[in-house]
Amino acid sequence: MSLAIIMPERNGQGLAERLWALDADLDIQIWPQLERPEDVRFAVCWAPPAGALQSLPQLDVVQSLGAGVDGLAQQIPIGVRLCRTVSPSLKSDMRDYVLLSILAEQRQWDAMAKDQAKHHWQPRHYRRGGTVGIMGLGELGQAVASGLAALGFTLKGWSRTPKELDGVQCFDGPAQLGAFLGELDYLVCLLPLTDQTRGLMDRDFFQRLGKAPYLIHAGRGPQLVESDLLAALDNQWLRGACLDVFHQEPLPAGHPFWAHPRIRITPHCASVTSGKELAKAVYHNYLAMRQGLALNHLVDTTQEY
């Protein structure tokens, strides 16, 4: 029985070494040198090449390196189970990223940095508190909500299915999206990428906002229609945006987001699972598969998360 690491754009050898530190007897094969594909039962993946998973006839479980599965649900063979990776550092990183983005906007740190460059301070008026709307109330969204609640923010949340969370006014489904979008000071997107969320944040979406909030987008790039975001800023439907994800990554050098005065961009770094935590998560699910136990973070492939 073998474990395959299929992540062409990342350090597969580094993950293998961390797994061997947990269990020196693990049989690990690293793409593209899969010398015994017929032995692979478990595959760890990130952006696998087309056909790679179909070449593994005994494959039982695929584990995504990220909290999202980003198209893996369409690639895995019928009957193969799919898992996400959600670690403590992934949740705390996302909480901190959203809190930092909101507090930096409230205290106008970007504007003060420009003042510093000019050697002249301008009077500033700070925002305090406000209502934050979180789209996506899974483990990452709940971690963000907990952090914001501790700082006294009023919270609203929107998800595909009904949720009940202490201190959060919850909305669900397309019918309640309009009510959720009203009267927000900050809008946070942490949704998974599915057919339903692809292109969700478009011109019509932004026009439904009750007052011009500040957008923090750390979900997935294709959820945002980028030209419509620029229109939303031009029309004052949004007052600004902090973006961590994009249609094309890395963001092309000539993209208008780089120089836009009301857009802050970061290089898809909002939350990252540590190598040690990743290895533990993979090893846990590998052992669970071998022992016939329940897998952590099993994905409903019909819903893509």
Tab-separated table of C-alpha atoms in Angstrom, residues 14-277:
chain	number	residue	atom	x	y	z
A	14	GLY	CA	9.718	18.225	1.896
A	15	LEU	CA	6.286	16.801	2.702
A	16	ALA	CA	7.599	13.256	2.244
A	17	GLU	CA	10.389	13.882	4.744
A	18	ARG	CA	7.926	15.223	7.329
A	19	LEU	CA	5.737	12.138	6.829
A	20	TRP	CA	8.742	9.825	7.205
A	21	ALA	CA	9.556	11.626	10.461
A	22	LEU	CA	6.140	10.462	11.700
A	23	ASP	CA	6.472	6.948	10.290
A	24	ALA	CA	9.744	5.786	8.734
A	25	ASP	CA	8.030	2.740	7.192
A	26	LEU	CA	5.641	4.721	4.978
A	27	ASP	CA	5.764	3.759	1.307
A	28	ILE	CA	5.727	7.147	-0.427
A	29	GLN	CA	5.925	7.872	-4.155
A	30	ILE	CA	6.390	11.425	-5.452
A	31	TRP	CA	5.033	12.619	-8.789
A	32	PRO	CA	6.144	12.230	-11.534
A	33	GLN	CA	8.213	9.212	-10.421
A	34	LEU	CA	5.283	6.921	-9.628
A	35	GLU	CA	6.972	3.603	-10.343
A	36	ARG	CA	4.141	1.494	-8.886
A	37	PRO	CA	0.873	3.365	-9.578
A	38	GLU	CA	-1.104	0.198	-8.945
A	39	ASP	CA	-0.032	0.299	-5.265
A	40	VAL	CA	-1.305	3.842	-4.564
A	41	ARG	CA	-4.360	3.973	-2.289
A	42	PHE	CA	-3.956	7.518	-0.900
A	43	ALA	CA	-2.892	10.661	-2.807
A	44	VAL	CA	-2.012	14.114	-1.461
A	45	CYS	CA	-2.691	16.682	-4.176
A	46	TRP	CA	-2.407	20.294	-5.197
A	47	ALA	CA	-3.106	21.164	-8.849
A	48	PRO	CA	-2.520	17.611	-10.116
A	49	PRO	CA	-1.806	17.265	-13.849
A	50	ALA	CA	-4.729	16.171	-16.011
A	51	GLY	CA	-5.129	12.404	-15.898
A	52	ALA	CA	-2.784	11.887	-12.946
A	53	LEU	CA	-5.469	10.598	-10.598
A	54	GLN	CA	-7.082	8.450	-13.271
A	55	SER	CA	-3.749	6.632	-13.659
A	56	LEU	CA	-4.055	5.182	-10.128
A	57	PRO	CA	-6.340	2.121	-10.399
A	58	GLN	CA	-6.526	1.364	-6.638
A	59	LEU	CA	-6.958	4.948	-5.433
A	60	ASP	CA	-9.294	5.269	-2.438
A	61	VAL	CA	-8.672	8.714	-0.884
A	62	VAL	CA	-7.465	12.078	-2.221
A	63	GLN	CA	-6.475	14.808	0.232
A	64	SER	CA	-6.259	18.420	-0.935
A	65	LEU	CA	-3.419	20.444	0.551
A	66	GLY	CA	-5.767	23.379	1.105
A	67	ALA	CA	-8.990	24.188	2.905
A	68	GLY	CA	-10.637	24.244	-0.534
A	69	VAL	CA	-10.700	21.548	-3.183
A	70	ASP	CA	-10.587	23.915	-6.203
A	71	GLY	CA	-11.781	21.654	-9.002
A	72	LEU	CA	-10.487	18.381	-7.541
A	73	ALA	CA	-14.065	17.141	-7.215
A	74	GLN	CA	-14.318	17.082	-11.018
A	75	GLN	CA	-10.998	15.234	-11.414
A	76	ILE	CA	-11.257	12.349	-8.989
A	77	PRO	CA	-12.553	9.013	-10.271
A	78	ILE	CA	-16.015	7.846	-9.228
A	79	GLY	CA	-15.994	6.272	-5.787
A	80	VAL	CA	-12.816	7.985	-4.581
A	81	ARG	CA	-13.203	9.971	-1.374
A	82	LEU	CA	-11.964	13.569	-1.162
A	83	CYS	CA	-10.749	15.424	1.953
A	84	ARG	CA	-9.703	18.990	2.723
A	85	THR	CA	-6.895	20.096	5.031
A	86	VAL	CA	-7.935	22.427	7.848
A	87	SER	CA	-5.348	23.016	10.567
A	88	PRO	CA	-5.185	25.219	13.671
A	89	SER	CA	-2.706	27.567	11.967
A	90	LEU	CA	-4.964	27.864	8.915
A	91	LYS	CA	-7.809	29.089	11.113
A	92	SER	CA	-5.729	31.426	13.274
A	93	ASP	CA	-3.954	32.866	10.218
A	94	MET	CA	-7.252	33.673	8.521
A	95	ARG	CA	-8.640	35.227	11.700
A	96	ASP	CA	-5.560	37.429	12.011
A	97	TYR	CA	-5.570	38.403	8.322
A	98	VAL	CA	-9.174	39.610	8.446
A	99	LEU	CA	-8.673	41.437	11.748
A	100	LEU	CA	-5.512	43.099	10.427
A	101	SER	CA	-7.275	44.166	7.222
A	102	ILE	CA	-10.189	45.716	9.102
A	103	LEU	CA	-8.098	47.467	11.753
A	104	ALA	CA	-5.609	48.799	9.189
A	105	GLU	CA	-8.499	50.272	7.198
A	106	GLN	CA	-10.124	51.737	10.303
A	107	ARG	CA	-6.895	53.393	11.456
A	108	GLN	CA	-5.968	54.458	7.885
A	109	TRP	CA	-2.500	52.935	7.902
A	110	ASP	CA	-2.185	53.123	4.105
A	111	ALA	CA	-2.923	56.853	4.182
A	112	MET	CA	-0.422	57.395	6.990
A	113	ALA	CA	2.238	55.508	5.038
A	114	LYS	CA	1.724	57.933	2.172
A	115	ASP	CA	1.967	60.853	4.607
A	116	GLN	CA	5.238	59.449	5.915
A	117	ALA	CA	6.635	59.286	2.379
A	118	LYS	CA	5.728	62.988	1.945
A	119	HIS	CA	7.169	63.943	5.371
A	120	HIS	CA	3.868	65.558	6.301
A	121	TRP	CA	0.986	64.357	8.497
A	122	GLN	CA	-2.648	64.960	7.551
A	123	PRO	CA	-5.439	65.010	10.163
A	124	ARG	CA	-7.176	61.611	10.227
A	125	HIS	CA	-10.557	60.498	11.554
A	126	TYR	CA	-10.705	56.845	12.562
A	127	ARG	CA	-13.566	54.387	12.245
A	128	ARG	CA	-14.504	52.363	15.285
A	129	GLY	CA	-16.500	49.154	15.488
A	130	GLY	CA	-19.192	48.514	12.911
A	131	THR	CA	-21.004	45.605	11.307
A	132	VAL	CA	-19.035	42.860	9.561
A	133	GLY	CA	-20.716	40.441	7.167
A	134	ILE	CA	-18.963	37.097	6.669
A	135	MET	CA	-19.793	34.997	3.611
A	136	GLY	CA	-18.861	31.412	4.427
A	137	LEU	CA	-19.485	30.082	7.938
A	138	GLY	CA	-17.341	26.967	7.951
A	139	GLU	CA	-14.364	26.507	10.241
A	140	LEU	CA	-12.464	29.494	8.845
A	141	GLY	CA	-15.515	31.750	8.957
A	142	GLN	CA	-16.292	30.729	12.515
A	143	ALA	CA	-12.715	31.433	13.599
A	144	VAL	CA	-12.933	34.900	12.044
A	145	ALA	CA	-16.301	35.542	13.694
A	146	SER	CA	-14.913	34.575	17.096
A	147	GLY	CA	-11.990	36.971	16.739
A	148	LEU	CA	-14.186	39.848	15.607
A	149	ALA	CA	-16.709	39.231	18.397
A	150	ALA	CA	-13.904	39.571	20.952
A	151	LEU	CA	-13.244	43.071	19.601
A	152	GLY	CA	-16.886	44.078	19.849
A	153	PHE	CA	-17.954	44.048	16.190
A	154	THR	CA	-21.558	43.360	15.230
A	155	LEU	CA	-21.651	40.221	13.091
A	156	LYS	CA	-23.766	38.910	10.225
A	157	GLY	CA	-23.130	35.691	8.344
A	158	TRP	CA	-24.292	34.113	5.094
A	159	SER	CA	-23.948	30.504	3.971
A	160	ARG	CA	-25.522	28.024	1.575
A	161	THR	CA	-27.362	26.146	4.312
A	162	PRO	CA	-28.849	27.394	7.620
A	163	LYS	CA	-26.426	27.922	10.493
A	164	GLU	CA	-26.845	28.955	14.122
A	165	LEU	CA	-23.830	30.688	15.682
A	166	ASP	CA	-23.729	32.575	18.964
A	167	GLY	CA	-23.449	36.305	18.396
A	168	VAL	CA	-23.943	36.072	14.619
A	169	GLN	CA	-27.114	37.026	12.753
A	170	CYS	CA	-27.226	34.216	10.216
A	171	PHE	CA	-28.678	34.233	6.702
A	172	ASP	CA	-28.677	31.456	4.133
A	173	GLY	CA	-29.388	30.774	0.497
A	174	PRO	CA	-29.942	33.093	-2.455
A	175	ALA	CA	-33.274	34.337	-1.114
A	176	GLN	CA	-31.639	35.872	1.979
A	177	LEU	CA	-28.537	37.280	0.312
A	178	GLY	CA	-30.067	40.731	-0.189
A	179	ALA	CA	-31.028	41.031	3.480
A	180	PHE	CA	-27.525	39.965	4.486
A	181	LEU	CA	-25.859	42.587	2.275
A	182	GLY	CA	-27.733	45.509	3.779
A	183	GLU	CA	-26.038	47.873	6.245
A	184	LEU	CA	-22.549	46.376	6.289
A	185	ASP	CA	-19.391	48.289	7.148
A	186	TYR	CA	-17.144	45.367	6.132
A	187	LEU	CA	-17.809	42.427	3.825
A	188	VAL	CA	-15.609	39.326	4.137
A	189	CYS	CA	-15.655	36.535	1.540
A	190	LEU	CA	-14.423	33.140	2.728
A	191	LEU	CA	-16.644	30.999	0.517
A	192	PRO	CA	-15.503	27.791	-1.161
A	193	LEU	CA	-15.305	27.844	-4.947
A	194	THR	CA	-18.294	26.018	-6.436
A	195	ASP	CA	-20.477	26.433	-9.495
A	196	GLN	CA	-22.816	28.503	-7.318
A	197	THR	CA	-20.148	30.873	-5.977
A	198	ARG	CA	-18.199	31.337	-9.211
A	199	GLY	CA	-18.808	34.933	-10.359
A	200	LEU	CA	-21.034	35.617	-7.333
A	201	MET	CA	-19.549	39.056	-6.652
A	202	ASP	CA	-20.585	40.825	-9.839
A	203	ARG	CA	-22.126	44.183	-10.712
A	204	ASP	CA	-25.603	43.143	-9.566
A	205	PHE	CA	-24.177	41.863	-6.269
A	206	PHE	CA	-22.374	45.132	-5.545
A	207	GLN	CA	-25.417	47.207	-6.425
A	208	ARG	CA	-27.360	45.365	-3.710
A	209	LEU	CA	-25.052	46.590	-0.944
A	210	GLY	CA	-26.901	48.807	1.498
A	211	LYS	CA	-23.994	51.177	2.114
A	212	ALA	CA	-20.470	51.281	0.740
A	213	PRO	CA	-18.582	48.679	2.811
A	214	TYR	CA	-14.936	47.666	2.618
A	215	LEU	CA	-14.421	44.282	0.932
A	216	ILE	CA	-11.969	41.665	2.204
A	217	HIS	CA	-11.737	38.793	-0.265
A	218	ALA	CA	-9.823	35.702	0.859
A	219	GLY	CA	-12.012	33.040	-0.731
A	220	ARG	CA	-11.111	32.137	-4.319
A	221	GLY	CA	-10.310	34.418	-7.246
A	222	PRO	CA	-13.058	33.308	-9.674
A	223	GLN	CA	-15.763	34.298	-7.182
A	224	LEU	CA	-15.070	37.951	-8.044
A	225	VAL	CA	-15.765	39.579	-11.400
A	226	GLU	CA	-12.716	41.808	-11.373
A	227	SER	CA	-13.996	44.423	-13.839
A	228	ASP	CA	-17.176	44.742	-11.787
A	229	LEU	CA	-15.125	45.398	-8.647
A	230	LEU	CA	-13.503	48.359	-10.397
A	231	ALA	CA	-16.969	49.611	-11.373
A	232	ALA	CA	-18.157	49.177	-7.769
A	233	LEU	CA	-15.301	51.355	-6.528
A	234	ASP	CA	-15.904	53.969	-9.240
A	235	ASN	CA	-19.611	54.099	-8.374
A	236	GLN	CA	-18.999	54.194	-4.595
A	237	TRP	CA	-20.810	50.887	-4.016
A	238	LEU	CA	-17.624	49.897	-2.174
A	239	ARG	CA	-15.243	52.285	-0.424
A	240	GLY	CA	-12.232	50.006	-0.798
A	241	ALA	CA	-11.019	46.421	-1.018
A	242	CYS	CA	-8.322	44.099	0.289
A	243	LEU	CA	-7.764	41.150	-2.064
A	244	ASP	CA	-5.729	38.024	-1.389
A	245	VAL	CA	-6.956	35.894	-4.316
A	246	PHE	CA	-7.253	36.524	-8.054
A	247	HIS	CA	-8.339	34.919	-11.316
A	248	GLN	CA	-4.716	34.604	-12.372
A	249	GLU	CA	-2.019	34.004	-9.784
A	250	PRO	CA	0.538	35.479	-9.537
A	251	LEU	CA	-1.279	38.659	-10.492
A	252	PRO	CA	0.055	39.882	-13.894
A	253	ALA	CA	2.361	42.896	-13.685
A	254	GLY	CA	0.074	45.060	-15.815
A	255	HIS	CA	-3.117	44.347	-13.881
A	256	PRO	CA	-5.010	47.487	-12.749
A	257	PHE	CA	-5.252	46.243	-9.162
A	258	TRP	CA	-1.538	46.896	-8.580
A	259	ALA	CA	-1.851	50.670	-8.776
A	260	HIS	CA	-5.457	51.279	-7.734
A	261	PRO	CA	-5.496	53.756	-4.812
A	262	ARG	CA	-8.333	51.990	-2.995
A	263	ILE	CA	-7.232	48.381	-3.449
A	264	ARG	CA	-4.748	46.603	-1.182
A	265	ILE	CA	-3.440	43.316	-2.602
A	266	THR	CA	-1.583	40.415	-0.983
A	267	PRO	CA	-0.109	37.311	-2.690
A	268	HIS	CA	-2.576	34.574	-1.594
A	269	CYS	CA	-1.001	34.457	1.848
A	270	ALA	CA	-3.983	35.031	4.154
A	271	SER	CA	-3.639	31.607	5.764
A	272	VAL	CA	-1.094	28.843	5.363
A	273	THR	CA	-0.931	25.422	6.969
A	274	SER	CA	2.472	24.777	8.517
A	275	GLY	CA	4.437	21.867	7.100
A	276	LYS	CA	4.315	20.051	10.421
A	277	GLU	CA	0.541	20.404	10.738
